[in-house]
Amino acid sequence: MKKVNFENAIGERLAHDICEIKGQEVKQVAFKRGHLITADDHDYLAELGKQHFFILEEGDEHLVHEEDAAYTMFDTINNGDFTCTNVSMGKISFLANVDGFFKVDKKLLTDFNYMGEISAASINNMQYVTKGQEVASMRIIPLFTTTGKLNQIKNFENAKQMFKISPIENIKISQITTGSEVANGLIEDGFKSKLEQILDRYNLSVNDYSVVTDDKSLIEKSILEAKASGAELILVTGGMSVDPDDLTSGAIKGSGANIITYGTPIIPGSMFLYGVLDGTPILGLPGAVIFETKTAFDLLLPYALTNTEISNYEIMEMSVGGMLNG
């Protein structure tokens, strides 16, 4: 590939796109790759500040243009959960094929970029997306790469596990509200309307609702009854603090659930509990869920809705960015 000035470029075909950028208003392709340069192009190219151009030469067959590399990256990574945009200025974007939670394997994406000459980015892991939403974009850094680099991209191990969309099934959800003040009708259950609001974002609702007094054995009994009735997600609200009358965390543990964590490095929502009872996620919700816009519940609910395993360590990693109101 050679670099030539305008006079020597006349009659040659561009090996690259030429973009027009005007302030913050215009950014578009003015000349496409393959354009045959003529003398009439001089003034427009000069206005764009272009005086030299890349032209392909004999022997450049090993070079791969950024557009071709972008389509190869998409084909290598796509597992059927995505469609792609047309390549524009070297960049290709992944669009969700269905509504659901977007999952990204952080290590795979990091290793993919670490191969060099690649810029690949995505939205955050476990975000809810709708069909057609842009979730990732990527390109190669140079205008041209080599067939060797392209083969490295094609052979990237487990590439199709990098991005996934997990649709939300219409699962059966049980809500168990604890608190003698609610059970005795002294105050209204603030969790009920808040959970309706949160679950409605995913076209879900609570199927079974019950209220239990502050009695550990009764809370355990309600949890086991919810499990026996076929609940696929159990939400236990209230009583998650450290006061003497707060018994919910102990009741969840007493039900036989495996406690992934009681307490998170996420604020608000630090007293949140995540457990699993014979394959059914069971979440203990602190009072912050009622009053705050976003809590640990919002970050961890996607794992429960898609029955995606999460470890205590992964929850601890959420401490980075875990101050949600900051």
Coordinates of C-alpha atoms in Angstrom, one line a residue:
M1 CA 0.0 0.0 0.0
K2 CA 1.4 3.3 -1.0
K3 CA 0.8 6.9 0.1
V4 CA 0.3 9.4 -2.8
N5 CA -0.5 13.0 -3.2
F6 CA -3.6 14.2 -5.1
E7 CA -2.0 14.5 -8.5
N8 CA -0.7 11.0 -8.4
A9 CA -4.0 9.7 -7.0
I10 CA -6.0 10.8 -10.0
G11 CA -7.3 7.7 -11.8
E12 CA -6.7 5.5 -8.8
R13 CA -9.2 4.0 -6.4
L14 CA -9.2 4.9 -2.7
A15 CA -8.1 2.1 -0.3
H16 CA -10.1 3.7 2.5
D17 CA -13.1 5.9 3.4
I18 CA -12.6 9.6 3.8
C19 CA -14.8 11.2 6.4
E20 CA -16.3 14.7 6.6
I21 CA -16.3 16.3 10.1
K22 CA -17.7 19.7 10.7
G23 CA -17.8 20.8 14.4
Q24 CA -20.3 18.7 16.4
E25 CA -22.9 18.7 13.7
V26 CA -21.6 16.6 10.8
K27 CA -19.7 13.3 10.8
Q28 CA -20.2 11.3 7.7
V29 CA -18.4 9.3 4.9
A30 CA -17.7 11.7 2.1
F31 CA -15.8 9.2 -0.2
K32 CA -16.2 5.5 0.1
R33 CA -13.4 3.0 -0.3
G34 CA -13.0 2.1 -3.9
H35 CA -14.0 5.6 -5.1
L36 CA -12.2 6.5 -8.4
I37 CA -10.4 9.8 -7.8
T38 CA -10.9 12.4 -10.5
A39 CA -9.7 16.0 -11.0
D40 CA -13.2 17.2 -10.0
D41 CA -12.7 15.9 -6.5
H42 CA -9.8 18.3 -5.8
D43 CA -11.8 21.2 -4.1
Y44 CA -13.9 19.0 -1.9
L45 CA -10.9 16.9 -0.8
A46 CA -9.0 20.1 0.0
E47 CA -11.9 21.4 2.0
L48 CA -11.8 18.1 4.0
G49 CA -8.1 18.7 4.6
K50 CA -7.0 15.7 2.6
Q51 CA -3.9 16.0 0.5
H52 CA -2.5 12.4 0.6
F53 CA -4.3 9.1 0.0
F54 CA -3.6 5.3 0.4
I55 CA -3.7 3.2 -2.8
L56 CA -3.4 -0.5 -2.9
E57 CA -0.5 -2.0 -4.8
E58 CA 0.3 -5.4 -6.2
G59 CA 1.4 -7.7 -3.4
D60 CA -1.1 -6.2 -0.9
E61 CA -3.2 -9.3 -1.0
H62 CA -2.3 -10.2 2.6
L63 CA -3.9 -6.9 3.8
V64 CA -7.5 -7.0 5.2
H65 CA -9.5 -3.8 5.2
E66 CA -11.1 -2.6 8.5
E67 CA -14.6 -3.2 7.1
D68 CA -13.9 -6.8 6.2
A69 CA -12.3 -7.3 9.6
A70 CA -15.3 -5.9 11.4
Y71 CA -17.7 -8.3 9.7
T72 CA -15.3 -11.2 10.5
M73 CA -15.4 -10.2 14.2
F74 CA -19.2 -10.2 14.2
D75 CA -19.4 -13.5 12.5
T76 CA -16.9 -15.0 14.9
I77 CA -18.6 -13.8 18.1
N78 CA -22.3 -13.9 17.1
N79 CA -24.1 -17.0 18.5
G80 CA -27.5 -16.1 17.0
D81 CA -28.5 -13.7 19.7
F82 CA -27.6 -10.6 17.7
T83 CA -27.9 -8.9 14.4
C84 CA -25.3 -6.3 13.2
T85 CA -25.3 -2.8 11.7
N86 CA -23.6 -2.0 8.5
V87 CA -20.0 -1.1 9.1
S88 CA -19.6 2.6 9.3
M89 CA -16.1 4.2 9.4
G90 CA -14.7 0.8 10.4
K91 CA -17.1 0.1 13.3
I92 CA -19.7 -2.6 13.6
S93 CA -22.3 -2.8 16.3
F94 CA -24.2 -5.8 17.8
L95 CA -28.0 -5.4 18.2
A96 CA -30.1 -7.6 20.5
N97 CA -32.3 -10.1 18.6
V98 CA -34.7 -10.4 21.6
D99 CA -35.7 -8.7 24.9
G100 CA -33.7 -10.0 27.8
F101 CA -30.6 -9.6 30.0
F102 CA -27.4 -9.0 28.2
K103 CA -24.5 -11.1 29.5
V104 CA -20.9 -10.4 28.8
D105 CA -18.0 -12.7 29.8
K106 CA -15.5 -10.0 31.1
K107 CA -12.5 -12.3 30.7
L108 CA -13.2 -13.2 27.1
L109 CA -13.8 -9.6 26.1
T110 CA -10.6 -8.5 27.9
D111 CA -8.6 -11.3 26.3
F112 CA -10.1 -10.4 22.9
N113 CA -8.9 -6.8 23.2
Y114 CA -5.5 -8.0 24.5
M115 CA -4.7 -9.6 21.2
G116 CA -3.9 -6.1 20.0
E117 CA -5.1 -3.9 17.2
I118 CA -8.7 -4.4 18.4
S119 CA -11.1 -2.0 20.1
A120 CA -14.2 -4.0 21.4
A121 CA -16.6 -2.6 24.0
S122 CA -20.0 -3.5 25.4
I123 CA -22.6 -2.2 27.8
N124 CA -22.5 -3.5 31.4
N125 CA -23.1 -7.1 32.3
M126 CA -26.7 -8.2 33.1
Q127 CA -28.4 -5.1 31.8
Y128 CA -31.9 -5.5 30.5
V129 CA -32.1 -4.8 26.8
T130 CA -34.9 -4.7 24.2
K131 CA -34.9 -6.1 20.7
G132 CA -32.9 -3.9 18.4
Q133 CA -30.9 -2.2 21.2
E134 CA -27.2 -1.7 20.6
V135 CA -25.2 -3.7 23.1
A136 CA -21.6 -3.8 21.8
S137 CA -19.4 -2.2 19.2
M138 CA -16.0 -3.1 17.8
R139 CA -13.4 -2.4 15.1
I140 CA -9.8 -2.9 14.4
I141 CA -7.4 0.0 15.2
P142 CA -5.4 0.2 11.9
L143 CA -7.0 0.9 8.5
F144 CA -5.7 -2.5 7.4
T145 CA -4.7 -5.6 9.3
T146 CA -3.1 -8.8 8.1
T147 CA -4.6 -12.2 7.2
G148 CA -2.6 -13.5 10.1
K149 CA -4.4 -11.2 12.5
L150 CA -7.7 -12.1 10.9
N151 CA -7.0 -15.8 11.4
Q152 CA -6.2 -15.1 15.1
I153 CA -9.6 -13.4 15.4
K154 CA -11.4 -16.3 13.6
N155 CA -9.7 -18.9 15.9
F156 CA -10.4 -17.0 19.2
E157 CA -11.4 -19.7 21.7
N158 CA -14.9 -19.6 23.0
A159 CA -15.7 -16.5 21.1
K160 CA -19.4 -17.3 20.9
Q161 CA -19.6 -17.3 24.7
M162 CA -18.5 -13.7 24.9
F163 CA -22.0 -12.1 24.5
K164 CA -25.4 -13.7 25.2
I165 CA -29.0 -12.6 25.7
S166 CA -31.0 -14.4 28.3
P167 CA -34.8 -13.9 27.7
I168 CA -37.0 -13.7 30.8
E169 CA -39.4 -16.5 31.2
N170 CA -42.8 -16.0 32.8
I171 CA -41.7 -17.4 36.1
K172 CA -43.8 -18.0 39.3
I173 CA -42.8 -15.4 42.0
S174 CA -43.8 -15.6 45.7
Q175 CA -43.5 -12.6 48.0
I176 CA -43.4 -13.1 51.7
T177 CA -43.6 -9.9 53.7
T178 CA -42.5 -10.2 57.3
G179 CA -43.4 -7.9 60.2
S180 CA -46.0 -8.0 63.0
E181 CA -46.9 -4.4 62.3
V182 CA -47.9 -5.3 58.8
A183 CA -49.6 -8.6 59.7
N184 CA -51.6 -6.9 62.4
G185 CA -52.8 -4.1 60.0
L186 CA -51.0 -1.3 61.8
I187 CA -49.2 -0.1 58.7
E188 CA -49.4 -0.7 55.0
D189 CA -46.9 -3.0 53.3
G190 CA -44.6 -0.6 51.5
F191 CA -42.8 -3.4 49.7
K192 CA -45.9 -4.6 47.8
S193 CA -46.3 -1.6 45.4
K194 CA -42.6 -1.1 45.0
L195 CA -42.0 -4.7 43.9
E196 CA -45.0 -4.4 41.5
Q197 CA -43.2 -1.4 40.0
I198 CA -39.9 -3.1 39.7
L199 CA -41.2 -6.4 38.3
D200 CA -43.4 -4.6 35.8
R201 CA -40.2 -3.5 34.0
Y202 CA -39.8 -7.1 33.0
N203 CA -43.5 -7.8 32.4
L204 CA -43.6 -9.9 35.6
S205 CA -45.7 -9.9 38.7
V206 CA -46.0 -11.6 42.1
N207 CA -48.1 -14.7 41.9
D208 CA -48.4 -15.6 45.6
Y209 CA -48.4 -12.9 48.3
S210 CA -48.4 -13.5 52.1
V211 CA -47.7 -11.6 55.3
V212 CA -46.1 -13.3 58.3
T213 CA -45.5 -12.0 61.8
D214 CA -42.0 -11.7 63.3
D215 CA -41.8 -15.4 64.1
K216 CA -38.8 -17.3 62.8
S217 CA -40.6 -20.6 62.6
L218 CA -43.6 -19.1 60.8
I219 CA -41.2 -17.3 58.3
E220 CA -39.4 -20.6 57.6
K221 CA -42.8 -22.4 57.2
S222 CA -43.9 -19.8 54.6
I223 CA -40.7 -20.1 52.7
L224 CA -41.0 -23.9 52.5
E225 CA -44.7 -23.6 51.5
A226 CA -43.8 -21.2 48.7
K227 CA -41.1 -23.6 47.5
A228 CA -43.6 -26.5 47.6
S229 CA -46.2 -24.5 45.6
G230 CA -43.7 -24.3 42.7
A231 CA -42.3 -20.8 43.2
E232 CA -39.3 -20.2 40.9
L233 CA -38.3 -17.0 42.8
I234 CA -39.0 -16.2 46.5
L235 CA -38.8 -12.7 47.7
V236 CA -38.7 -12.3 51.5
T237 CA -39.1 -8.7 52.6
G238 CA -38.4 -6.8 55.8
G239 CA -36.6 -7.9 59.0
M240 CA -33.2 -7.9 57.3
S241 CA -31.5 -5.5 59.8
V242 CA -29.6 -6.4 63.0
D243 CA -32.4 -5.4 65.5
P244 CA -33.6 -8.0 68.0
D245 CA -36.9 -8.4 66.1
D246 CA -35.3 -8.8 62.7
L247 CA -35.4 -12.5 62.1
T248 CA -35.7 -12.9 58.4
S249 CA -32.1 -13.7 57.5
G250 CA -32.0 -16.5 60.2
A251 CA -35.3 -17.9 58.9
I252 CA -34.0 -18.0 55.3
K253 CA -31.0 -19.9 56.5
G254 CA -33.2 -22.1 58.7
S255 CA -35.2 -23.1 55.6
G256 CA -32.2 -25.0 54.3
A257 CA -31.3 -22.4 51.7
N258 CA -27.6 -22.1 50.7
I259 CA -26.7 -18.5 51.6
I260 CA -24.4 -17.0 48.9
T261 CA -24.2 -13.8 50.8
Y262 CA -25.9 -11.9 53.6
G263 CA -24.6 -8.4 53.3
T264 CA -23.3 -6.8 50.1
P265 CA -20.7 -4.1 49.3
I266 CA -23.5 -2.2 47.6
I267 CA -25.1 0.9 49.1
P268 CA -28.0 1.3 49.4
G269 CA -28.9 -2.3 50.0
S270 CA -26.0 -3.5 52.2
M271 CA -28.3 -5.8 54.3
F272 CA -29.4 -7.7 51.2
L273 CA -29.4 -11.5 51.2
Y274 CA -28.9 -13.8 48.2
G275 CA -29.6 -17.5 48.7
V276 CA -30.7 -20.6 46.7
L277 CA -33.1 -23.2 48.0
D278 CA -32.9 -26.4 46.1
G279 CA -32.3 -24.5 42.8
T280 CA -34.8 -21.7 43.6
P281 CA -33.3 -18.2 44.2
I282 CA -34.5 -16.7 47.5
L283 CA -33.8 -13.0 48.1
G284 CA -34.0 -11.2 51.4
L285 CA -34.9 -7.5 50.8
P286 CA -33.9 -4.8 53.2
G287 CA -36.1 -1.7 53.8
A288 CA -33.9 0.4 51.4
V289 CA -35.7 -1.2 48.5
I290 CA -38.8 0.7 49.4
F291 CA -37.3 4.1 49.7
E292 CA -34.3 4.2 47.3
T293 CA -34.4 4.5 43.5
K294 CA -31.8 1.8 43.0
T295 CA -30.4 -0.7 45.4
A296 CA -28.5 -4.0 45.6
F297 CA -31.8 -5.7 44.6
D298 CA -31.7 -4.1 41.1
L299 CA -28.1 -5.3 40.5
L300 CA -28.8 -8.9 41.7
L301 CA -32.4 -9.5 40.6
P302 CA -31.2 -10.2 36.9
Y303 CA -29.2 -13.2 38.2
A304 CA -32.3 -14.6 40.0
L305 CA -34.7 -14.0 37.1
T306 CA -32.4 -15.9 34.7
N307 CA -31.2 -18.4 37.3
T308 CA -27.6 -17.4 36.6
E309 CA -25.2 -18.7 39.1
I310 CA -23.3 -16.0 41.0
S311 CA -20.6 -16.4 43.6
N312 CA -19.9 -14.5 46.8
Y313 CA -16.7 -13.2 45.2
E314 CA -18.6 -11.9 42.2
I315 CA -20.9 -10.0 44.5
M316 CA -17.9 -8.6 46.4
E317 CA -16.6 -7.4 43.0
M318 CA -19.7 -5.2 42.7
S319 CA -18.1 -2.9 45.4
V320 CA -16.5 -1.1 42.4
G321 CA -19.5 1.1 41.3
G322 CA -21.5 -0.2 44.3
M323 CA -22.1 3.3 45.7
L324 CA -25.3 3.7 43.7
N325 CA -26.2 7.2 44.7
G326 CA -22.8 8.6 44.3

